[in-house]
PDB file of C-alpha atoms in Angstrom:
ATOM      1  CA  MET G   1      41.954  40.164  94.859  1.00  0.00           C
ATOM      2  CA  PRO G   2      39.846  38.093  97.228  1.00  0.00           C
ATOM      3  CA  VAL G   3      41.053  37.749 101.052  1.00  0.00           C
ATOM      4  CA  PRO G   4      41.629  34.694 102.617  1.00  0.00           C
ATOM      5  CA  LEU G   5      38.631  33.965 105.319  1.00  0.00           C
ATOM      6  CA  PRO G   6      39.611  33.540 108.740  1.00  0.00           C
ATOM      7  CA  ASP G   7      39.107  29.565 109.825  1.00  0.00           C
ATOM      8  CA  ALA G   8      39.194  27.475 112.952  1.00  0.00           C
ATOM      9  CA  THR G   9      42.927  28.041 113.694  1.00  0.00           C
ATOM     10  CA  THR G  10      43.446  31.531 112.009  1.00  0.00           C
ATOM     11  CA  ARG G  11      41.826  35.353 112.165  1.00  0.00           C
ATOM     12  CA  TRP G  12      42.682  38.257 110.668  1.00  0.00           C
ATOM     13  CA  ARG G  13      45.121  40.973 112.423  1.00  0.00           C
ATOM     14  CA  CYS G  14      46.407  44.191 110.607  1.00  0.00           C
ATOM     15  CA  SER G  15      49.993  44.665 110.872  1.00  0.00           C
ATOM     16  CA  HIS G  16      50.057  48.270 110.429  1.00  0.00           C
ATOM     17  CA  CYS G  17      48.326  48.566 114.471  1.00  0.00           C
ATOM     18  CA  GLY G  18      47.915  45.476 116.038  1.00  0.00           C
ATOM     19  CA  ASN G  19      44.097  45.558 115.894  1.00  0.00           C
ATOM     20  CA  LEU G  20      42.558  41.959 116.484  1.00  0.00           C
ATOM     21  CA  THR G  21      39.339  42.419 116.792  1.00  0.00           C
ATOM     22  CA  ARG G  22      37.261  45.129 114.623  1.00  0.00           C
ATOM     23  CA  PHE G  23      37.416  45.026 110.608  1.00  0.00           C
ATOM     24  CA  ASP G  24      35.043  46.339 107.908  1.00  0.00           C
ATOM     25  CA  VAL G  25      34.896  43.447 105.363  1.00  0.00           C
ATOM     26  CA  VAL G  26      32.976  43.711 101.761  1.00  0.00           C
ATOM     27  CA  ARG G  27      31.910  40.257 100.667  1.00  0.00           C
ATOM     28  CA  VAL G  28      29.714  38.591  98.220  1.00  0.00           C
ATOM     29  CA  ARG G  29      27.356  35.917  98.709  1.00  0.00           C
ATOM     30  CA  ARG G  30      25.189  33.753  96.589  1.00  0.00           C
ATOM     31  CA  THR G  31      22.619  31.429  98.545  1.00  0.00           C
ATOM     32  CA  ARG G  32      20.316  29.597  98.447  1.00  0.00           C
ATOM     33  CA  GLU G  33      17.256  30.018 100.972  1.00  0.00           C
ATOM     34  CA  PHE G  34      13.983  28.344 102.201  1.00  0.00           C
ATOM     35  CA  TRP G  35      11.704  31.374 102.695  1.00  0.00           C
ATOM     36  CA  HIS G  36       8.145  30.659 104.988  1.00  0.00           C
ATOM     37  CA  VAL G  37       5.384  33.265 103.776  1.00  0.00           C
ATOM     38  CA  ALA G  38       2.971  33.083 106.452  1.00  0.00           C
ATOM     39  CA  LEU G  39      -0.497  33.831 105.228  1.00  0.00           C
ATOM     40  CA  SER G  40      -0.582  37.727 106.383  1.00  0.00           C
ATOM     41  CA  GLY G  41       2.668  38.108 103.901  1.00  0.00           C
ATOM     42  CA  GLU G  42       5.222  38.078 106.551  1.00  0.00           C
ATOM     43  CA  ALA G  43       8.380  36.357 105.431  1.00  0.00           C
ATOM     44  CA  GLU G  44      11.025  34.919 106.712  1.00  0.00           C
ATOM     45  CA  VAL G  45      13.821  32.714 105.847  1.00  0.00           C
ATOM     46  CA  GLU G  46      14.627  29.397 107.534  1.00  0.00           C
ATOM     47  CA  GLN G  47      17.059  27.591 105.721  1.00  0.00           C
ATOM     48  CA  GLU G  48      20.037  29.413 104.175  1.00  0.00           C
ATOM     49  CA  GLU G  49      22.617  27.867 102.307  1.00  0.00           C
ATOM     50  CA  VAL G  50      25.555  29.007 101.041  1.00  0.00           C
ATOM     51  CA  LEU G  51      26.766  28.106  97.917  1.00  0.00           C
ATOM     52  CA  ASP G  52      29.519  31.223  96.937  1.00  0.00           C
ATOM     53  CA  GLU G  53      31.259  33.179  99.166  1.00  0.00           C
ATOM     54  CA  VAL G  54      34.288  35.705  98.144  1.00  0.00           C
ATOM     55  CA  VAL G  55      35.621  38.616 100.661  1.00  0.00           C
ATOM     56  CA  GLU G  56      36.502  41.573  98.161  1.00  0.00           C
ATOM     57  CA  ASP G  57      37.898  44.182 101.008  1.00  0.00           C
ATOM     58  CA  VAL G  58      38.981  43.653 104.648  1.00  0.00           C
ATOM     59  CA  ARG G  59      39.726  46.618 106.540  1.00  0.00           C
ATOM     60  CA  CYS G  60      41.137  47.648 110.079  1.00  0.00           C
ATOM     61  CA  ARG G  61      38.329  49.995 111.613  1.00  0.00           C
ATOM     62  CA  TRP G  62      41.319  51.382 113.899  1.00  0.00           C
ATOM     63  CA  CYS G  63      43.532  52.602 110.911  1.00  0.00           C
ATOM     64  CA  SER G  64      41.411  51.798 107.770  1.00  0.00           C
ATOM     65  CA  THR G  65      44.692  50.179 106.112  1.00  0.00           C
ATOM     66  CA  GLY G  66      43.104  47.381 104.185  1.00  0.00           C
ATOM     67  CA  ASP G  67      46.446  46.126 102.983  1.00  0.00           C
ATOM     68  CA  SER G  68      47.902  45.331 106.380  1.00  0.00           C
ATOM     69  CA  VAL G  69      45.498  42.864 107.490  1.00  0.00           C
ATOM     70  CA  VAL G  70      46.726  38.971 107.336  1.00  0.00           C
ATOM     71  CA  LEU G  71      45.756  35.953 108.684  1.00  0.00           C
ATOM     72  CA  VAL G  72      47.316  34.706 111.813  1.00  0.00           C
ATOM     73  CA  PRO G  73      47.182  32.038 114.255  1.00  0.00           C
ATOM     74  CA  ARG G  74      44.281  31.976 117.018  1.00  0.00           C
ATOM     75  CA  PRO G  75      45.670  31.647 120.488  1.00  0.00           C
ATOM     76  CA  GLU G  76      45.409  28.381 120.706  1.00  0.00           C
ATOM     77  CA  ALA G  77      46.901  27.622 117.837  1.00  0.00           C
ATOM     78  CA  GLY G  78      50.090  29.771 118.891  1.00  0.00           C
ATOM     79  CA  GLY G  79      48.785  33.611 117.987  1.00  0.00           C
ATOM     80  CA  PRO G  80      48.470  36.493 120.033  1.00  0.00           C
ATOM     81  CA  THR G  81      46.132  36.541 123.152  1.00  0.00           C
ATOM     82  CA  GLU G  82      45.870  39.776 122.962  1.00  0.00           C
ATOM     83  CA  GLU G  83      45.067  43.226 120.729  1.00  0.00           C
ATOM     84  CA  VAL G  84      48.481  45.652 121.003  1.00  0.00           C
ATOM     85  CA  GLY G  85      47.781  49.341 120.129  1.00  0.00           C
ATOM     86  CA  LEU G  86      49.370  52.057 118.552  1.00  0.00           C
ATOM     87  CA  GLY G  87      53.321  51.551 118.492  1.00  0.00           C
ATOM     88  CA  GLY G  88      53.217  48.213 119.668  1.00  0.00           C
ATOM     89  CA  THR G  89      51.948  48.139 123.095  1.00  0.00           C
ATOM     90  CA  PRO G  90      48.599  46.241 124.769  1.00  0.00           C
TER      91      PRO G  90
END
């Protein structure tokens, strides 16, 4: 099941351990790119347009759970301002 991406007012939080900053993310992207290939053969992507993106899995880097990662409001939208360690302590 796809995981919702954070937006301007939300971010991910592990409800198991409180992590707000470290996640392993598996996503699939379909893009349209403009490639500039130099005469030497070296290629550089100069423009990229994301046509479709699906986040397949988000896992907490601290405790490795995937089913506990949820969207919460960012601090300016009323969410937590700091990470919480194991056992609920900052």
